[in-house]
Structure formats: structure tokens, C-alpha cells
């Protein structure tokens, strides 16, 4: 393993995060605070409780998921697309690095940034509502695995995007709607039966449900299905990246 | 000299249409400066990028120090450095961080002393904390060289190293290349500037339309394909070339005072003494004599033209 190479990519990417630290952290803090003001106070005062949990507290896991999903995708996609855009990728391709090591460097950095932001959101949320974490290790497991999985997904977008607009299309048109419709701010039990069934087709629902279980021991679907879903997405992303790298598609051709 | 790089029948086609490399065969010797010459789109950069692992080639094999570059990519890439044609740099990084980053990518532990010596050698030390976007084009090109040298490569590829740099900087770059070569680094450069190849290289290859059309030592090539001309200025104009002088196939200018005789440099025995004697015997008085030798550039243009004509015929 080229550990120095992996470390170089990792530190190089985190350095970009450090250079834009205010923007990187201020944005999720402000957004989280706004969600609490709008959903927690204004709307939440009319909902009061879901599954016996105060609405403000209930939406915390969904909000964290929303942020780490979008952050992991945008960080990883930008991190890999940017050297392609500036052509500085030549030295990564010329270096004695395997595709696995390249992915480890970029995805590791993007996932780390997402985890840091996830933690910042938990702290921010703590200022607005009471948060209990019933299963802290399960929560950390979901936080890390979701960050890695969606950083991998972002990496795929970074490999395939032809321009900066291409980086935004999937996060805006696919991921954000899936997160919002995946029970971030409600339980699917509140929906009519038909829409409950439709919601079960949304993979993000399983992630949010599992993550929420780690906080309050309440979930829309079984914990096992949630864990299985995240592993399926993870393995799909890894396989896709492996095949793409092997073919050299858009990178080495 | 041992061979450090062996390229066998390497072919590369882009989008199943454009054949960028067509069965390339080439061997590079350890410690030499090798110039790869060719017009735009000839396949120079594709060849370098294939060797360095930046582009996947379709068929054939490339070996560095007898190791296949695909099966043994870790060992082979460690000894190779590349300076790209364009100024590919991240704008917001400092020189120091960026050069150390490159060293890490190649699996080398930090060695600040070495990086410092590279930056000093390339006159970049004073600017080490400057952001790359703040540098001039020439400085950026030096940074690219520093990055390529950061992991102490044994083979350095320079893809158009002096493209769009001023004359002074070009000479500076040449000195850097010569210094590196003296330290034992094998240099392979592509260039548009034939003058550059003439100045620096030990051997030259000419590539056109994805094929290597010639590989030879620079001196031999110039001797073999170069022409020398002798211009003889007469005191009085000459009306007719006598039978005795006709064998020299002189070109006569309009004033009929300048005779030009061309001969091939590869010829063992030139007939200059005999020619001068014949001119004297014909009663012609010489005013001045000039000689001129074709440059590598003229040889290059001649070869490319011939090759293109051949391609059209085929």
C-alpha cells in the first residue's frame, strides 16, 4: 500500500476544507438553526409528538442525514472533479497509486468532512432541543457508514460529470427529494397507505429510519433492513467505481 | 549503455477512430537525452502519457528497467517524473505544499531538505510560500519541474518544456535539463523547437501520424540526412557552364556571379578540391566562398513532408 500517497491526497483535501472552514461549517450550522426555527418551533408547535418523541427532537436524525448525505456527495464529487477540470489529475494517475488507494484518499477525506459536519449539527441541535442517543455505537456506525457510502456515490458523480452543472444535477434532483421524502421530518406512518408503500421504494428512508432508531429506538422499518440497505448501496458504489477505473472511462482515455 | 525504457508495438486509438499511436517501437538508453520530435497531433503526448500511466494504451507493451508498466506499476512509476505540456496547477496552493504533496503521492516519506534543494536549484526558494496563482508563466513551469523532481525520479519526461516561455527562460530551462542529465537522470523530451532538440539531445526520434519514422543519434542524423552548400562568388559574371564544370551541378543566381554547389554530408570524399581546381583552370576568379549546413529543423521538415506524401500515396 502506498500510505504516503493516500495520506497526501487525504491531507490535501482536508486542507481545502481548512481553507474554507467558515463556509464549510457556517453553512450547515445556519441551515440547521433555520430548520429548527421553521420546523421545530413554527410547524413543530402544532405537531407536538411523533411516536412519543418531541417533534423538534424527532427531526434531528433526519436533519443530520440530510446534511451528511449532501455534504458527502458534494465534497467527494467536487474533490475528484476539480483535478479533472484543472487537469492536475495527471500526477495522481502517474503516481504509483492503485485505484483503491486513490478512492481511499478522496473518499476518506470527504467522509471525514461529513462526519465533522454531522457532529457539528448534533452540537448545534443540542442548543435547540434535548437529544438522547440510546445506542451511541450504532449511531456512530450509521454516521460513518453513511458518510463513506455517499462519499463513494459523490466520487462516481465526480468521475462522470462533464461540467460543474453536472455535479449539481444528481444531488439537487435526486438526493435532496429522496431525503425529504424519506421521512426526515415525519414518520411514514403519517402518510396514506399508498404513499407509505411508495416511500418503501426510497432507499434513503431505510438510512434515516435506522439512524433514528440509534437515537430514540423508534423506526419506520426494521433495523436489519436499514443496515442491509446501506451495505447494498456501499457495495454497489464500490463495484461501480472499480469497473469504471478498470475501463479508464473518462479518466484515462 | 543499458536500456531503461522499451516500447514494443504500442497502439492507441481514441474513440475507436483516431489512431494516435500505431505500433510504436522505441528503446531509450540510460542517461541519455532523447528528443521526440513531431508536428501537432503526431502522437508525442499520447506516447508520453501512455508510458506514465495517464492514458491506457490498447495493445503492445512498455517496460521500464525490464518491468512491465502495467503489472509492476508501483516500481516503474516510482522512477518516472513527468512535466506536462500545459501549466496544470492548483491556483490556491503554495509552492511548498504543492511540491511536498507531489512527493507524497509517489510514496516517498517527507524530506524537506531535498525539496528545499530542488526549489533552490530552480530559483523557487524565495517564493516557496507564494500561492501558485500569483506566479508568472515561467515560474509555474519551474514549479511543474520541481513537482516532477520531488520524488527523485531516474527518468524524466518533459512534454514541450519550453512551450510559450521567453528566450531567456528557455536557455535557463536548458541548463536545468543539462544539470539533471549530468546527475544521471535520463531525459525524454518532446518539443516543437527543433533548436531545442539540436541543443540538448543525444538521440532523436521523429514521429508523424502515430508512427515513428526515424530514430538516430543527432549527429549521425544530421550527417546522414543533412546537406552542405558551398556558395562561390565570382569576380566576373559567368555566361556558360563549361562541360568540365557541369558535373558539379551548380545553381547559378540571376547576377550569374554566385554558384551554389550542394553535397551530402554522409559522402566520404567530397570533391571540393577538384572543383576549386577546375574553377581555377577555367580561368574564373573567386571573390568569396561561403558554406552553409542544413539544420535539424530542415531535416525534420524534409522528413515530415516525405512521410506525409507517402501517406497520401498509400
XYZ file of C-alpha atoms in Angstrom:
567
model
C 0.000 0.000 0.000
C 1.149 3.496 -0.846
C 0.286 5.006 2.546
C 2.189 8.219 1.884
C 0.177 8.667 -1.315
C -3.135 8.102 0.453
C -2.098 10.466 3.238
C -1.086 13.117 0.693
C -4.481 13.061 -1.013
C -6.276 12.957 2.348
C -4.378 15.916 3.816
C -4.528 17.835 0.542
C -8.327 17.533 0.551
C -8.724 18.347 4.229
C -6.532 21.372 3.651
C -9.096 22.626 1.145
C -11.713 22.184 3.919
C -9.484 24.132 6.320
C -9.035 26.966 3.814
C -12.807 27.349 3.571
C -13.582 26.429 7.173
C -16.008 29.271 7.768
C -18.055 28.497 4.697
C -17.827 24.728 5.353
C -19.120 24.951 8.912
C -21.210 28.129 8.940
C -23.487 26.871 6.194
C -24.665 23.671 7.969
C -24.933 25.484 11.327
C -27.111 28.227 9.865
C -29.216 25.750 7.866
C -29.763 23.538 10.940
C -30.748 26.535 13.025
C -33.233 27.608 10.335
C -34.745 24.121 10.208
C -35.295 24.288 13.971
C -36.851 27.720 13.741
C -39.174 26.715 10.866
C -39.906 23.032 11.517
C -39.179 22.834 15.219
C -40.826 25.999 16.504
C -43.298 27.224 13.876
C -44.642 23.913 12.499
C -43.479 21.673 15.348
C -45.586 23.533 17.888
C -48.675 22.160 16.081
C -47.354 18.580 15.753
C -46.030 18.181 19.304
C -45.051 14.489 19.310
C -44.361 11.626 16.893
C -44.029 8.090 18.293
C -43.906 9.660 21.734
C -40.965 11.907 20.891
C -40.985 15.689 20.866
C -41.120 16.824 17.210
C -38.044 19.030 17.491
C -36.010 16.079 18.767
C -37.627 13.697 16.278
C -36.310 15.615 13.251
C -32.674 15.746 14.465
C -31.549 12.389 12.927
C -33.274 13.278 9.633
C -31.553 16.645 9.546
C -28.170 15.101 10.225
C -28.775 12.564 7.457
C -29.867 15.305 5.056
C -26.673 17.236 5.720
C -24.172 14.374 5.729
C -25.648 12.911 2.554
C -25.453 16.179 0.648
C -22.080 17.124 2.142
C -20.512 13.709 1.481
C -21.723 13.771 -2.117
C -20.758 17.370 -2.843
C -17.349 17.120 -1.136
C -16.347 13.906 -2.886
C -17.729 14.861 -6.291
C -16.059 18.277 -6.225
C -12.799 16.864 -4.841
C -12.427 14.436 -7.737
C -13.956 16.593 -10.449
C -11.787 19.625 -9.645
C -8.432 17.973 -10.539
C -10.105 16.613 -13.670
C -11.270 20.146 -14.501
C -7.833 21.691 -13.864
C -6.073 18.632 -15.349
C -3.931 18.334 -12.233
C -5.218 14.767 -12.083
C -2.289 13.838 -14.333
C 0.027 13.455 -11.353
C -2.431 11.302 -9.415
C -2.724 8.995 -12.421
C 1.041 8.968 -12.947
C 1.737 8.212 -9.277
C 2.221 4.636 -8.025
C -1.290 4.555 -6.598
C -3.891 1.856 -7.157
C -7.469 2.904 -7.902
C -8.382 1.666 -4.406
C -5.783 3.974 -2.855
C -6.975 6.955 -4.890
C -10.567 6.297 -3.801
C -9.455 5.805 -0.194
C -7.723 9.198 -0.170
C -10.572 11.173 -1.736
C -13.478 9.315 -0.141
C -11.747 9.188 3.243
C -11.332 12.970 3.209
C -14.896 13.637 2.010
C -16.342 11.235 4.598
C -14.229 12.809 7.351
C -15.532 16.261 6.458
C -19.114 14.946 6.513
C -18.604 13.301 9.886
C -17.165 16.537 11.310
C -20.172 18.452 9.960
C -22.528 15.754 11.315
C -21.018 16.202 14.776
C -21.308 19.993 14.474
C -25.018 19.588 13.671
C -25.576 17.343 16.695
C -23.930 20.000 18.886
C -25.961 22.780 17.220
C -29.189 20.793 17.637
C -28.339 20.381 21.312
C -28.824 24.144 21.725
C -32.421 23.895 20.479
C -33.768 20.552 21.725
C -32.982 17.710 24.111
C -31.163 14.910 22.355
C -30.853 11.391 23.650
C -28.711 8.799 21.975
C -29.884 5.376 23.083
C -27.330 3.457 21.038
C -24.250 5.663 20.579
C -22.157 2.985 18.835
C -24.973 2.261 16.406
C -25.292 5.996 15.783
C -21.533 6.278 15.082
C -21.761 3.186 12.862
C -24.553 4.771 10.771
C -22.821 8.149 10.701
C -19.540 6.715 9.445
C -21.003 4.188 7.039
C -23.465 6.663 5.513
C -20.702 9.245 5.089
C -18.432 6.717 3.377
C -21.196 5.308 1.178
C -22.382 8.672 -0.078
C -18.844 9.969 -0.460
C -18.353 6.991 -2.788
C -21.515 7.996 -4.596
C -20.179 11.545 -4.880
C -16.893 10.179 -6.208
C -18.827 8.445 -9.001
C -20.504 11.750 -9.867
C -17.063 13.393 -9.867
C -15.808 10.755 -12.309
C -18.698 11.131 -14.726
C -19.519 14.841 -14.552
C -18.610 16.848 -17.636
C -19.028 20.245 -16.028
C -19.875 21.943 -12.728
C -23.569 21.778 -13.546
C -23.259 18.009 -13.828
C -22.007 17.916 -10.230
C -25.213 19.535 -9.000
C -27.849 17.666 -11.002
C -27.992 14.404 -9.035
C -27.706 15.970 -5.551
C -30.411 18.528 -6.340
C -32.766 16.450 -8.467
C -32.359 13.042 -6.835
C -30.763 13.074 -3.402
C -32.489 16.085 -1.833
C -36.023 14.909 -2.847
C -35.224 11.381 -1.639
C -34.079 12.707 1.730
C -37.097 14.982 2.129
C -39.472 12.178 1.097
C -37.578 9.613 3.162
C -39.077 10.601 6.482
C -36.551 13.214 7.545
C -39.231 15.413 9.038
C -42.074 12.928 9.554
C -42.866 9.278 10.125
C -44.151 7.455 7.052
C -46.927 6.125 9.287
C -48.422 9.619 8.991
C -48.871 9.118 5.220
C -51.823 7.448 3.431
C -51.249 3.714 2.861
C -50.445 4.122 -0.836
C -47.733 6.693 -0.189
C -46.365 4.564 2.646
C -45.774 1.794 0.086
C -44.254 4.236 -2.369
C -41.967 5.510 0.394
C -40.646 1.989 0.954
C -39.040 2.220 -2.511
C -36.896 5.088 -1.283
C -33.524 3.738 -0.050
C -32.841 6.882 1.988
C -35.882 6.053 4.162
C -34.031 2.999 5.485
C -30.953 5.046 6.363
C -32.927 7.712 8.198
C -35.044 5.103 9.950
C -32.002 3.149 11.150
C -30.241 6.314 12.222
C -33.309 7.485 14.130
C -33.509 4.101 15.847
C -29.992 4.652 17.218
C -31.267 7.875 18.837
C -34.749 7.031 20.113
C -35.365 3.331 19.432
C -38.186 4.218 17.041
C -38.107 3.367 13.341
C -40.318 3.105 10.275
C -38.631 -0.113 9.071
C -36.602 -2.824 10.794
C -33.038 -2.075 11.852
C -31.780 -5.116 9.932
C -33.293 -3.798 6.668
C -31.665 -0.419 7.309
C -28.225 -1.952 7.829
C -28.676 -4.233 4.816
C -29.684 -1.268 2.638
C -26.619 0.734 3.494
C -24.354 -2.227 2.739
C -26.086 -2.812 -0.601
C -25.546 0.839 -1.600
C -21.954 0.696 -0.340
C -21.093 -2.446 -2.312
C -22.855 -1.113 -5.427
C -20.803 2.089 -5.308
C -17.521 0.203 -4.770
C -18.278 -2.178 -7.658
C -19.227 0.681 -9.959
C -16.040 2.605 -9.184
C -13.879 -0.498 -9.612
C -15.348 -1.223 -13.055
C -15.095 2.416 -14.146
C -11.445 2.655 -13.081
C -10.601 -0.629 -14.775
C -12.075 0.679 -18.030
C -10.371 4.036 -17.563
C -13.633 5.674 -18.589
C -13.331 9.476 -18.834
C -10.185 9.356 -16.721
C -7.512 7.533 -18.659
C -8.898 7.801 -22.173
C 24.571 1.998 -22.080
C 21.754 -0.179 -20.748
C 18.177 0.278 -21.881
C 15.814 1.854 -19.344
C 12.697 2.029 -21.465
C 11.443 -0.456 -24.042
C 8.309 0.216 -26.052
C 7.031 -2.664 -28.168
C 4.244 -2.377 -30.726
C 2.250 0.103 -28.693
C -1.040 1.130 -30.273
C -3.607 3.611 -29.039
C -6.861 4.589 -30.710
C -9.150 7.299 -29.356
C -12.906 6.714 -29.631
C -12.314 3.736 -31.967
C -11.499 6.191 -34.754
C -8.396 8.256 -34.253
C -5.238 6.172 -34.253
C -2.895 8.210 -32.091
C -0.151 5.565 -31.838
C 0.428 2.933 -34.480
C 2.716 0.052 -33.449
C 5.327 2.214 -31.794
C 8.695 0.595 -31.108
C 11.343 2.530 -29.243
C 14.172 1.989 -26.816
C 15.679 4.622 -24.558
C 19.162 4.256 -23.130
C 20.099 5.016 -19.568
C 21.477 8.510 -19.047
C 20.700 9.919 -22.468
C 18.704 12.947 -23.513
C 16.222 11.752 -26.056
C 14.142 14.148 -28.135
C 10.838 13.151 -29.625
C 10.006 15.446 -32.496
C 6.807 15.673 -34.423
C 4.162 18.069 -35.670
C 0.983 18.805 -33.696
C -1.197 15.728 -33.266
C 1.619 13.366 -34.225
C 1.200 11.334 -31.015
C 4.038 12.698 -28.874
C 1.958 13.482 -25.788
C -0.113 10.306 -26.131
C 3.087 8.282 -26.135
C 4.439 10.024 -23.028
C 1.082 9.764 -21.270
C 0.900 6.049 -22.106
C 4.341 5.451 -20.618
C 3.467 7.409 -17.472
C 0.124 5.663 -16.926
C -2.010 8.711 -17.635
C -3.574 7.129 -20.722
C -4.471 3.463 -21.231
C -2.966 2.126 -24.445
C -4.767 -0.590 -26.437
C -2.044 -3.108 -27.233
C 1.684 -3.703 -27.047
C 3.935 -3.463 -24.038
C 6.025 -0.863 -22.261
C 8.835 -1.830 -19.919
C 10.847 0.354 -17.589
C 14.020 -1.257 -16.261
C 12.701 -4.546 -17.731
C 9.494 -4.321 -15.672
C 6.112 -4.135 -17.360
C 4.490 -0.783 -16.530
C 1.041 -2.317 -16.020
C 1.923 -5.378 -13.959
C 4.632 -3.561 -11.987
C 3.152 -0.069 -11.954
C 4.341 0.681 -8.433
C 8.021 0.001 -9.117
C 8.030 1.588 -12.563
C 6.118 4.771 -11.743
C 8.321 5.484 -8.739
C 11.279 6.133 -11.010
C 9.399 8.296 -13.508
C 8.653 12.004 -13.351
C 6.566 13.956 -15.821
C 6.350 17.634 -16.653
C 3.152 18.199 -18.630
C 2.846 20.437 -21.626
C 0.259 22.774 -20.098
C 0.531 24.626 -16.790
C -1.623 22.238 -14.790
C -1.501 23.597 -11.234
C -3.911 24.289 -8.419
C -4.275 28.012 -8.000
C -4.656 28.315 -4.229
C -1.836 26.055 -3.066
C 1.588 27.311 -2.045
C 4.668 26.087 -3.906
C 5.989 24.396 -0.772
C 2.788 22.455 -0.023
C 2.242 21.507 -3.631
C 5.730 20.140 -4.192
C 5.618 18.168 -0.922
C 2.176 16.855 -1.923
C 3.637 15.532 -5.188
C 6.436 13.783 -3.304
C 3.901 12.075 -1.042
C 1.814 10.900 -3.997
C 4.799 8.939 -5.248
C 5.067 7.095 -1.946
C 8.092 8.951 -0.600
C 8.341 9.992 3.060
C 8.746 13.725 3.676
C 12.246 15.040 3.022
C 12.151 18.791 3.487
C 15.875 19.140 2.937
C 15.649 17.544 -0.503
C 12.583 19.592 -1.502
C 14.420 22.716 -0.343
C 17.408 21.833 -2.530
C 15.142 21.289 -5.569
C 13.408 24.616 -5.032
C 16.744 26.384 -4.603
C 18.114 24.792 -7.763
C 15.104 26.020 -9.706
C 15.254 29.507 -8.135
C 11.912 28.988 -6.425
C 13.014 29.028 -2.792
C 12.260 32.722 -2.232
C 8.732 32.167 -3.469
C 8.048 28.922 -1.618
C 5.140 30.403 0.367
C 3.562 32.116 -2.634
C 0.314 30.808 -3.999
C 0.605 29.248 -7.416
C -1.883 31.686 -8.931
C 0.472 34.545 -8.059
C 3.328 33.172 -10.181
C 4.358 34.069 -13.723
C 4.137 31.502 -16.503
C 7.849 30.800 -16.321
C 7.730 30.295 -12.556
C 4.781 27.943 -12.927
C 6.752 25.861 -15.383
C 9.596 25.655 -12.870
C 7.115 24.524 -10.232
C 5.997 21.735 -12.579
C 9.611 20.648 -12.914
C 10.067 20.810 -9.122
C 6.961 18.651 -8.677
C 8.256 16.138 -11.202
C 11.607 16.017 -9.395
C 10.116 15.892 -5.907
C 10.268 12.094 -5.694
C 13.819 11.823 -7.077
C 12.963 10.164 -10.418
C 15.537 8.418 -12.585
C 13.650 9.089 -15.811
C 12.144 12.485 -16.524
C 9.610 13.186 -19.264
C 9.370 16.766 -20.396
C 6.418 17.394 -22.649
C 7.180 20.616 -24.505
C 9.156 22.029 -21.549
C 9.733 25.445 -23.053
C 6.440 25.986 -24.826
C 5.462 29.658 -24.612
C 8.381 30.751 -22.451
C 10.693 33.602 -23.348
C 14.144 33.084 -24.834
C 15.998 33.782 -21.589
C 13.926 31.338 -19.607
C 14.258 28.757 -22.359
C 18.046 28.909 -22.013
C 17.627 28.615 -18.224
C 15.484 25.516 -18.705
C 18.072 24.006 -20.996
C 20.669 24.481 -18.283
C 18.368 22.798 -15.762
C 17.870 19.852 -18.134
C 21.614 19.539 -18.743
C 22.327 19.653 -14.999
C 19.778 16.934 -14.311
C 21.217 14.806 -17.044
C 24.716 15.224 -15.591
C 23.314 13.908 -12.319
C 22.317 10.730 -14.126
C 18.661 11.409 -14.911
C 17.529 10.036 -18.262
C 15.595 12.753 -20.067
C 12.946 12.263 -22.715
C 11.573 15.450 -24.150
C 9.068 16.315 -26.786
C 9.446 19.611 -28.462
C 8.287 21.768 -31.298
C 11.508 23.711 -31.158
C 13.975 21.788 -33.228
C 16.632 24.147 -31.958
C 15.936 22.709 -28.517
C 16.464 19.144 -29.677
C 19.584 20.216 -31.551
C 20.943 21.895 -28.422
C 20.091 19.223 -25.875
C 19.583 15.767 -27.298
C 21.878 12.819 -27.820
C 19.347 10.939 -29.915
C 16.288 11.988 -31.842
C 13.100 10.236 -32.930
C 10.691 11.701 -35.404
C 7.051 10.763 -35.018
C 4.354 11.509 -37.548
C 0.763 10.344 -37.710
C 1.286 7.975 -34.775
C 4.317 6.252 -36.282
C 7.998 6.575 -35.521
C 9.535 7.332 -38.871
C 13.127 7.652 -37.752
C 15.355 7.156 -34.706
C 19.010 8.055 -34.746
C 21.810 9.802 -32.970
C 21.502 13.509 -33.580
C 24.993 13.863 -35.043
C 24.573 10.855 -37.321
C 21.178 12.041 -38.429
C 22.498 15.442 -39.347
C 25.392 13.851 -41.178
C 23.238 11.294 -42.953
C 20.378 13.498 -43.997
C 21.946 16.924 -43.799
C 23.144 18.855 -46.805
C 26.038 21.228 -47.051
C 26.167 24.002 -49.579
C 29.112 25.997 -50.856
C 28.424 29.408 -52.346
C 31.157 30.677 -54.607
C 31.097 34.345 -55.539
C 32.929 35.181 -58.739
C 34.575 38.478 -59.571
C 33.008 38.483 -63.029
C 29.742 37.004 -64.208
C 29.832 33.655 -65.955
C 27.966 33.227 -69.249
C 28.037 29.437 -69.702
C 28.908 26.446 -67.576
C 31.533 24.501 -69.445
C 31.352 20.725 -69.821
C 34.103 20.358 -67.259
C 32.132 22.253 -64.634
C 28.704 20.795 -65.460
C 29.335 17.695 -63.313
C 29.131 19.878 -60.180
C 25.523 20.784 -60.962
C 25.884 24.392 -59.921
C 22.876 26.587 -59.302
C 23.553 30.000 -60.759
C 21.880 33.136 -59.424
C 20.403 35.902 -61.591
C 23.549 38.029 -61.497
C 25.407 34.974 -62.794
C 28.111 35.683 -60.248
C 27.159 33.217 -57.491
C 27.493 29.468 -57.999
C 25.944 27.163 -55.434
C 27.095 23.573 -55.042
C 25.293 21.170 -52.680
C 26.576 17.863 -51.406
C 25.552 15.242 -48.896
C 27.348 15.215 -45.545
C 27.413 11.429 -45.484
C 29.721 11.397 -48.503
C 33.134 10.086 -47.558
C 35.051 12.053 -50.176
C 33.882 15.458 -51.176
C 35.099 16.844 -54.488
C 35.753 20.345 -53.223
C 39.492 20.460 -54.005
C 38.898 19.154 -57.506
C 36.057 21.604 -58.008
C 38.166 24.573 -56.930
C 40.967 23.429 -59.233
C 38.544 23.126 -62.132
C 37.198 26.620 -61.465
C 40.771 27.950 -61.473
C 41.611 26.058 -64.669
C 38.572 27.567 -66.365
C 40.044 30.972 -65.590
C 37.382 32.028 -63.119
C 38.461 34.367 -60.330
C 36.882 33.782 -56.930
C 35.786 36.737 -54.799
C 34.366 34.923 -51.785
C 33.334 31.476 -50.534
C 30.535 30.719 -48.034
C 29.442 27.404 -46.612
C 26.111 26.516 -45.057
C 24.857 23.364 -43.335
C 21.216 22.271 -43.081
C 19.848 22.349 -39.542
C 17.909 19.648 -37.761
C 14.832 21.738 -38.473
C 15.337 21.496 -42.214
C 15.905 17.747 -41.927
C 12.771 17.426 -39.817
C 10.624 19.372 -42.275
C 12.012 17.369 -45.185
C 11.262 14.044 -43.464
C 7.753 15.022 -42.394
C 6.982 16.245 -45.902
C 8.231 12.987 -47.424
C 6.275 10.953 -44.886
C 3.072 12.907 -45.496
C 3.443 12.459 -49.247
C 3.899 8.733 -48.710
C 0.761 8.618 -46.526
C -1.231 10.416 -49.260
C 0.058 7.955 -51.883
C -0.967 4.997 -49.695
